[in-house]
CSV table of N, CA and C in Angstrom, one decimal:
chain,number,residue,atom,x,y,z
A,199,UNK,N,-114.5,26.9,-38.8
A,199,UNK,CA,-114.1,28.2,-38.4
A,199,UNK,C,-115.2,29.2,-38.9
A,200,UNK,N,-115.6,30.1,-38.0
A,200,UNK,CA,-116.6,31.1,-38.4
A,200,UNK,C,-116.1,32.2,-39.2
A,201,UNK,N,-116.9,33.2,-39.3
A,201,UNK,CA,-116.5,34.5,-40.0
A,201,UNK,C,-115.8,35.4,-39.0
A,202,UNK,N,-114.6,35.9,-39.4
A,202,UNK,CA,-113.8,36.8,-38.5
A,202,UNK,C,-113.4,38.0,-39.4
A,203,UNK,N,-113.0,39.0,-38.7
A,203,UNK,CA,-112.4,40.2,-39.4
A,203,UNK,C,-111.2,40.7,-38.8
A,204,UNK,N,-110.3,41.2,-39.6
A,204,UNK,CA,-109.1,41.8,-39.2
A,204,UNK,C,-109.1,43.3,-39.6
A,205,UNK,N,-109.0,44.2,-38.7
A,205,UNK,CA,-109.1,45.6,-39.0
A,205,UNK,C,-107.8,46.3,-38.5
A,206,UNK,N,-107.1,47.0,-39.5
A,206,UNK,CA,-105.9,47.6,-39.2
A,206,UNK,C,-106.0,49.1,-39.6
A,207,UNK,N,-105.6,50.0,-38.7
A,207,UNK,CA,-105.8,51.4,-38.9
A,207,UNK,C,-104.7,52.2,-38.4
A,208,UNK,N,-104.3,53.3,-39.1
A,208,UNK,CA,-103.4,54.3,-38.7
A,208,UNK,C,-102.0,53.7,-38.3
A,209,UNK,N,-101.5,52.8,-39.2
A,209,UNK,CA,-100.1,52.2,-38.9
A,209,UNK,C,-99.1,53.2,-39.4
A,210,UNK,N,-98.2,53.6,-38.5
A,210,UNK,CA,-97.1,54.5,-38.9
A,210,UNK,C,-95.8,53.8,-38.4
A,211,UNK,N,-94.8,53.8,-39.3
A,211,UNK,CA,-93.5,53.2,-39.1
A,211,UNK,C,-92.4,53.9,-39.8
A,212,UNK,N,-91.4,54.3,-39.1
A,212,UNK,CA,-90.2,54.9,-39.8
A,212,UNK,C,-88.9,54.3,-39.4
A,213,UNK,N,-87.9,54.4,-40.2
A,213,UNK,CA,-86.6,54.0,-40.0
A,213,UNK,C,-85.7,55.2,-40.2
A,214,UNK,N,-85.0,55.7,-39.2
A,214,UNK,CA,-84.0,56.8,-39.3
A,214,UNK,C,-84.7,58.0,-39.9
A,215,UNK,N,-85.8,58.4,-39.4
A,215,UNK,CA,-86.6,59.6,-39.8
A,215,UNK,C,-87.2,59.5,-41.2
A,216,UNK,N,-87.2,58.3,-41.8
A,216,UNK,CA,-87.8,58.0,-43.1
A,216,UNK,C,-89.0,57.2,-42.9
A,217,UNK,N,-90.2,57.8,-43.2
A,217,UNK,CA,-91.5,57.1,-43.0
A,217,UNK,C,-91.7,56.1,-44.2
A,218,UNK,N,-91.8,54.8,-43.8
A,218,UNK,CA,-92.1,53.8,-44.8
A,218,UNK,C,-93.5,53.4,-44.8
A,219,UNK,N,-94.2,53.6,-43.7
A,219,UNK,CA,-95.7,53.3,-43.6
A,219,UNK,C,-96.3,54.6,-42.9
A,220,UNK,N,-97.3,55.1,-43.5
A,220,UNK,CA,-97.9,56.3,-42.9
A,220,UNK,C,-99.4,56.3,-43.1
A,221,UNK,N,-100.1,56.0,-42.0
A,221,UNK,CA,-101.6,56.0,-42.1
A,221,UNK,C,-102.2,54.8,-42.8
A,222,UNK,N,-101.5,53.7,-42.8
A,222,UNK,CA,-102.0,52.5,-43.5
A,222,UNK,C,-103.3,52.0,-42.8
A,223,UNK,N,-104.4,51.7,-43.6
A,223,UNK,CA,-105.6,51.2,-43.1
A,223,UNK,C,-106.0,50.0,-44.0
A,224,UNK,N,-106.4,48.9,-43.4
A,224,UNK,CA,-106.8,47.7,-44.1
A,224,UNK,C,-108.0,47.1,-43.4
A,225,UNK,N,-108.8,46.3,-44.1
A,225,UNK,CA,-109.9,45.5,-43.5
A,225,UNK,C,-110.0,44.2,-44.3
A,226,UNK,N,-109.9,43.1,-43.6
A,226,UNK,CA,-110.0,41.8,-44.2
A,226,UNK,C,-111.1,41.0,-43.5
A,227,UNK,N,-111.7,40.1,-44.2
A,227,UNK,CA,-112.7,39.1,-43.6
A,227,UNK,C,-112.3,37.7,-43.9
A,228,UNK,N,-112.8,36.8,-43.2
A,228,UNK,CA,-112.5,35.4,-43.5
A,228,UNK,C,-112.7,35.0,-44.9
A,229,UNK,N,-111.8,34.3,-45.5
A,229,UNK,CA,-111.7,33.9,-46.9
A,229,UNK,C,-111.4,35.0,-47.9
A,230,UNK,N,-111.1,36.2,-47.5
A,230,UNK,CA,-110.6,37.2,-48.4
A,230,UNK,C,-109.3,36.8,-48.9
A,231,UNK,N,-109.0,37.0,-50.2
A,231,UNK,CA,-107.7,36.8,-50.8
A,231,UNK,C,-107.1,38.2,-51.1
A,232,UNK,N,-106.0,38.5,-50.5
A,232,UNK,CA,-105.4,39.8,-50.6
A,232,UNK,C,-104.0,39.8,-51.1
A,233,UNK,N,-103.6,40.7,-52.0
A,233,UNK,CA,-102.2,40.8,-52.4
A,233,UNK,C,-101.7,42.1,-52.0
A,234,UNK,N,-100.5,42.2,-51.5
A,234,UNK,CA,-99.8,43.4,-51.1
A,234,UNK,C,-98.6,43.6,-52.1
A,235,UNK,N,-98.7,44.6,-52.9
A,235,UNK,CA,-97.7,44.8,-53.9
A,235,UNK,C,-96.9,46.1,-53.6
A,236,UNK,N,-95.6,46.1,-54.1
A,236,UNK,CA,-94.8,47.2,-53.9
A,236,UNK,C,-93.3,46.9,-54.2
A,237,UNK,N,-92.5,47.9,-54.5
A,237,UNK,CA,-91.1,47.7,-54.7
A,237,UNK,C,-90.4,47.2,-53.4
A,238,UNK,N,-89.2,46.7,-53.6
A,238,UNK,CA,-88.4,46.3,-52.5
A,238,UNK,C,-88.2,47.5,-51.6
A,239,UNK,N,-88.3,47.2,-50.3
A,239,UNK,CA,-88.0,48.2,-49.3
A,239,UNK,C,-89.1,49.2,-49.0
A,240,UNK,N,-90.3,48.9,-49.5
A,240,UNK,CA,-91.4,49.9,-49.3
A,240,UNK,C,-92.3,49.5,-48.1
A,241,UNK,N,-92.0,48.5,-47.4
A,241,UNK,CA,-92.7,48.2,-46.1
A,241,UNK,C,-93.7,47.1,-46.1
A,242,UNK,N,-93.7,46.3,-47.2
A,242,UNK,CA,-94.7,45.2,-47.2
A,242,UNK,C,-94.5,44.2,-46.1
A,243,UNK,N,-93.3,43.7,-45.9
A,243,UNK,CA,-93.0,42.7,-44.9
A,243,UNK,C,-93.1,43.3,-43.5
A,244,UNK,N,-92.7,44.6,-43.4
A,244,UNK,CA,-92.8,45.3,-42.1
A,244,UNK,C,-94.2,45.4,-41.7
A,245,UNK,N,-95.1,45.8,-42.6
A,245,UNK,CA,-96.5,45.9,-42.3
A,245,UNK,C,-97.1,44.5,-41.8
A,246,UNK,N,-96.8,43.4,-42.4
A,246,UNK,CA,-97.2,42.1,-42.0
A,246,UNK,C,-96.7,41.8,-40.6
A,247,UNK,N,-95.4,42.1,-40.3
A,247,UNK,CA,-94.8,41.9,-39.0
A,247,UNK,C,-95.5,42.7,-37.9
A,248,UNK,N,-95.9,44.0,-38.3
A,248,UNK,CA,-96.6,44.8,-37.3
A,248,UNK,C,-98.0,44.3,-37.0
A,249,UNK,N,-98.7,43.8,-38.1
A,249,UNK,CA,-100.0,43.2,-37.9
A,249,UNK,C,-99.9,42.0,-37.0
A,250,UNK,N,-98.9,41.2,-37.2
A,250,UNK,CA,-98.7,39.9,-36.4
A,250,UNK,C,-98.2,40.2,-35.0
A,251,UNK,N,-97.6,41.4,-34.8
A,251,UNK,CA,-97.1,41.8,-33.5
A,251,UNK,C,-95.7,41.5,-33.2
A,252,UNK,N,-94.9,41.2,-34.2
A,252,UNK,CA,-93.5,40.9,-34.0
A,252,UNK,C,-92.6,42.1,-34.4
A,253,UNK,N,-93.2,43.2,-34.8
A,253,UNK,CA,-92.5,44.5,-35.1
A,253,UNK,C,-93.2,45.6,-34.5
A,254,UNK,N,-92.5,46.5,-33.9
A,254,UNK,CA,-93.1,47.7,-33.3
A,254,UNK,C,-93.4,48.8,-34.3
A,255,UNK,N,-94.3,49.6,-34.0
A,255,UNK,CA,-94.7,50.8,-34.9
A,255,UNK,C,-94.9,52.0,-34.0
A,256,UNK,N,-94.7,53.2,-34.6
A,256,UNK,CA,-94.9,54.4,-33.8
A,256,UNK,C,-96.4,54.5,-33.5
A,257,UNK,N,-97.2,54.0,-34.4
A,257,UNK,CA,-98.7,54.1,-34.1
A,257,UNK,C,-99.3,52.9,-34.8
A,258,UNK,N,-100.3,52.3,-34.2
A,258,UNK,CA,-101.1,51.3,-34.8
A,258,UNK,C,-102.4,51.1,-34.0
A,259,UNK,N,-103.4,50.6,-34.7
A,259,UNK,CA,-104.7,50.2,-34.1
A,259,UNK,C,-105.0,48.9,-34.9
A,260,UNK,N,-105.0,47.8,-34.2
A,260,UNK,CA,-105.3,46.5,-34.9
A,260,UNK,C,-106.3,45.7,-34.0
A,261,UNK,N,-107.3,45.2,-34.6
A,261,UNK,CA,-108.2,44.4,-33.9
A,261,UNK,C,-108.6,43.2,-34.8
A,262,UNK,N,-108.9,42.1,-34.1
A,262,UNK,CA,-109.4,40.9,-34.7
A,262,UNK,C,-110.8,40.7,-34.1
A,263,UNK,N,-111.8,40.7,-34.9
A,263,UNK,CA,-113.2,40.7,-34.4
A,263,UNK,C,-113.3,42.0,-33.5
A,264,UNK,N,-113.7,41.9,-32.3
A,264,UNK,CA,-113.8,43.0,-31.4
A,264,UNK,C,-112.7,43.1,-30.4
A,265,UNK,N,-111.6,42.4,-30.6
A,265,UNK,CA,-110.5,42.3,-29.6
A,265,UNK,C,-109.4,43.2,-30.2
A,266,UNK,N,-109.1,44.3,-29.5
A,266,UNK,CA,-107.9,45.2,-29.8
A,266,UNK,C,-106.7,44.4,-29.4
A,267,UNK,N,-105.7,44.3,-30.4
A,267,UNK,CA,-104.5,43.6,-30.1
A,267,UNK,C,-103.4,44.6,-29.6
A,268,UNK,N,-102.9,44.3,-28.4
A,268,UNK,CA,-101.8,45.1,-27.8
A,268,UNK,C,-100.5,44.3,-27.8
A,269,UNK,N,-100.6,43.0,-27.9
A,269,UNK,CA,-99.4,42.1,-27.8
A,269,UNK,C,-99.4,41.3,-29.1
A,270,UNK,N,-98.3,40.5,-29.3
A,270,UNK,CA,-98.3,39.6,-30.4
A,270,UNK,C,-99.5,38.6,-30.3
A,271,UNK,N,-100.2,38.4,-31.5
A,271,UNK,CA,-101.4,37.6,-31.5
A,271,UNK,C,-101.0,36.1,-31.6
A,272,UNK,N,-101.4,35.3,-30.6
A,272,UNK,CA,-100.9,34.0,-30.5
A,272,UNK,C,-101.9,32.9,-30.9
A,273,UNK,N,-103.1,33.3,-31.2
A,273,UNK,CA,-104.2,32.3,-31.6
A,273,UNK,C,-103.9,32.0,-33.1
A,274,UNK,N,-103.2,30.9,-33.3
A,274,UNK,CA,-102.8,30.5,-34.7
A,274,UNK,C,-104.0,30.0,-35.5
A,275,UNK,N,-105.2,29.8,-34.8
A,275,UNK,CA,-106.4,29.4,-35.6
A,275,UNK,C,-107.0,30.5,-36.4
A,276,UNK,N,-106.7,31.8,-36.0
A,276,UNK,CA,-107.3,32.9,-36.7
A,276,UNK,C,-106.3,33.7,-37.6
A,277,UNK,N,-105.0,33.7,-37.2
A,277,UNK,CA,-104.0,34.5,-38.0
A,277,UNK,C,-102.7,33.8,-37.9
A,278,UNK,N,-102.0,33.7,-38.9
A,278,UNK,CA,-100.6,33.1,-38.9
A,278,UNK,C,-99.7,34.0,-39.8
A,279,UNK,N,-98.4,33.8,-39.5
A,279,UNK,CA,-97.4,34.6,-40.3
A,279,UNK,C,-96.3,33.7,-40.7
A,280,UNK,N,-96.0,33.7,-42.0
A,280,UNK,CA,-94.9,32.9,-42.5
A,280,UNK,C,-93.9,33.9,-43.1
A,281,UNK,N,-92.7,34.2,-42.4
A,281,UNK,CA,-91.8,35.2,-42.9
A,281,UNK,C,-91.2,34.7,-44.2
A,282,UNK,N,-90.6,35.7,-44.9
A,282,UNK,CA,-90.0,35.4,-46.2
A,282,UNK,C,-88.6,34.8,-46.1
A,283,UNK,N,-88.0,35.0,-44.9
A,283,UNK,CA,-86.7,34.5,-44.7
A,283,UNK,C,-86.8,33.0,-44.5
A,284,UNK,N,-85.8,32.2,-45.0
A,284,UNK,CA,-85.8,30.8,-44.9
A,284,UNK,C,-85.3,30.4,-43.5
A,285,UNK,N,-86.1,30.0,-42.6
A,285,UNK,CA,-85.7,29.7,-41.2
A,285,UNK,C,-85.9,28.2,-40.9
A,286,UNK,N,-86.3,27.4,-41.9
A,286,UNK,CA,-86.6,26.0,-41.6
A,286,UNK,C,-85.4,25.1,-41.9
A,287,UNK,N,-85.2,24.1,-41.1
A,287,UNK,CA,-84.1,23.1,-41.4
A,287,UNK,C,-84.3,22.5,-42.8
A,288,UNK,N,-83.2,22.4,-43.6
A,288,UNK,CA,-83.3,21.9,-44.9
A,288,UNK,C,-83.7,20.4,-45.0
A,289,UNK,N,-83.4,19.7,-43.9
A,289,UNK,CA,-83.7,18.3,-44.0
A,289,UNK,C,-85.2,17.9,-43.8
A,290,UNK,N,-86.1,18.9,-43.5
A,290,UNK,CA,-87.5,18.7,-43.4
A,290,UNK,C,-88.2,18.5,-44.7
A,291,UNK,N,-89.1,17.6,-44.8
A,291,UNK,CA,-89.9,17.4,-46.0
A,291,UNK,C,-90.9,18.5,-46.1
A,292,UNK,N,-91.5,18.7,-47.2
A,292,UNK,CA,-92.6,19.7,-47.4
A,292,UNK,C,-93.8,19.3,-46.5
A,293,UNK,N,-94.1,18.0,-46.4
A,293,UNK,CA,-95.2,17.6,-45.5
A,293,UNK,C,-94.9,17.9,-44.0
A,294,UNK,N,-93.7,17.8,-43.6
A,294,UNK,CA,-93.3,18.1,-42.2
A,294,UNK,C,-93.4,19.6,-41.9
A,295,UNK,N,-93.0,20.4,-42.9
A,295,UNK,CA,-93.1,21.8,-42.8
A,295,UNK,C,-94.6,22.3,-42.7
A,296,UNK,N,-95.4,21.7,-43.5
A,296,UNK,CA,-96.9,22.0,-43.4
A,296,UNK,C,-97.4,21.6,-42.1
A,297,UNK,N,-97.1,20.4,-41.6
A,297,UNK,CA,-97.5,20.0,-40.3
A,297,UNK,C,-97.1,20.9,-39.2
A,298,UNK,N,-95.9,21.5,-39.3
A,298,UNK,CA,-95.5,22.5,-38.3
A,298,UNK,C,-96.5,23.7,-38.2
A,299,UNK,N,-97.0,24.1,-39.3
A,299,UNK,CA,-97.8,25.3,-39.3
A,299,UNK,C,-99.3,25.1,-39.1
A,300,UNK,N,-99.8,23.8,-39.2
A,300,UNK,CA,-101.2,23.6,-39.0
A,300,UNK,C,-101.4,23.0,-37.6
A,301,UNK,N,-100.4,22.7,-36.8
A,301,UNK,CA,-100.6,22.2,-35.5
A,301,UNK,C,-101.0,23.3,-34.5
């Protein structure tokens, strides 16, 4: 895999007139290790869902390399999302779960 970049700019998201994300800007490159910290309910998971394309936002500008993303990003070789909610069948082994995400 080559060097890639993820650029996120001007993310705005509100729930019931309460802004939880306002003007968020981020830039990541291949092999960057990033932590997103904050209290419960401050928008960390929502931000990741917006970046991945499974949550709408009032405003967002997201691009991978030079491609502006307008729909959910489906190229699992460049970006993946693992939600915090447990959605996997309990009978799967850890190895099977890992296989699901690297295929």
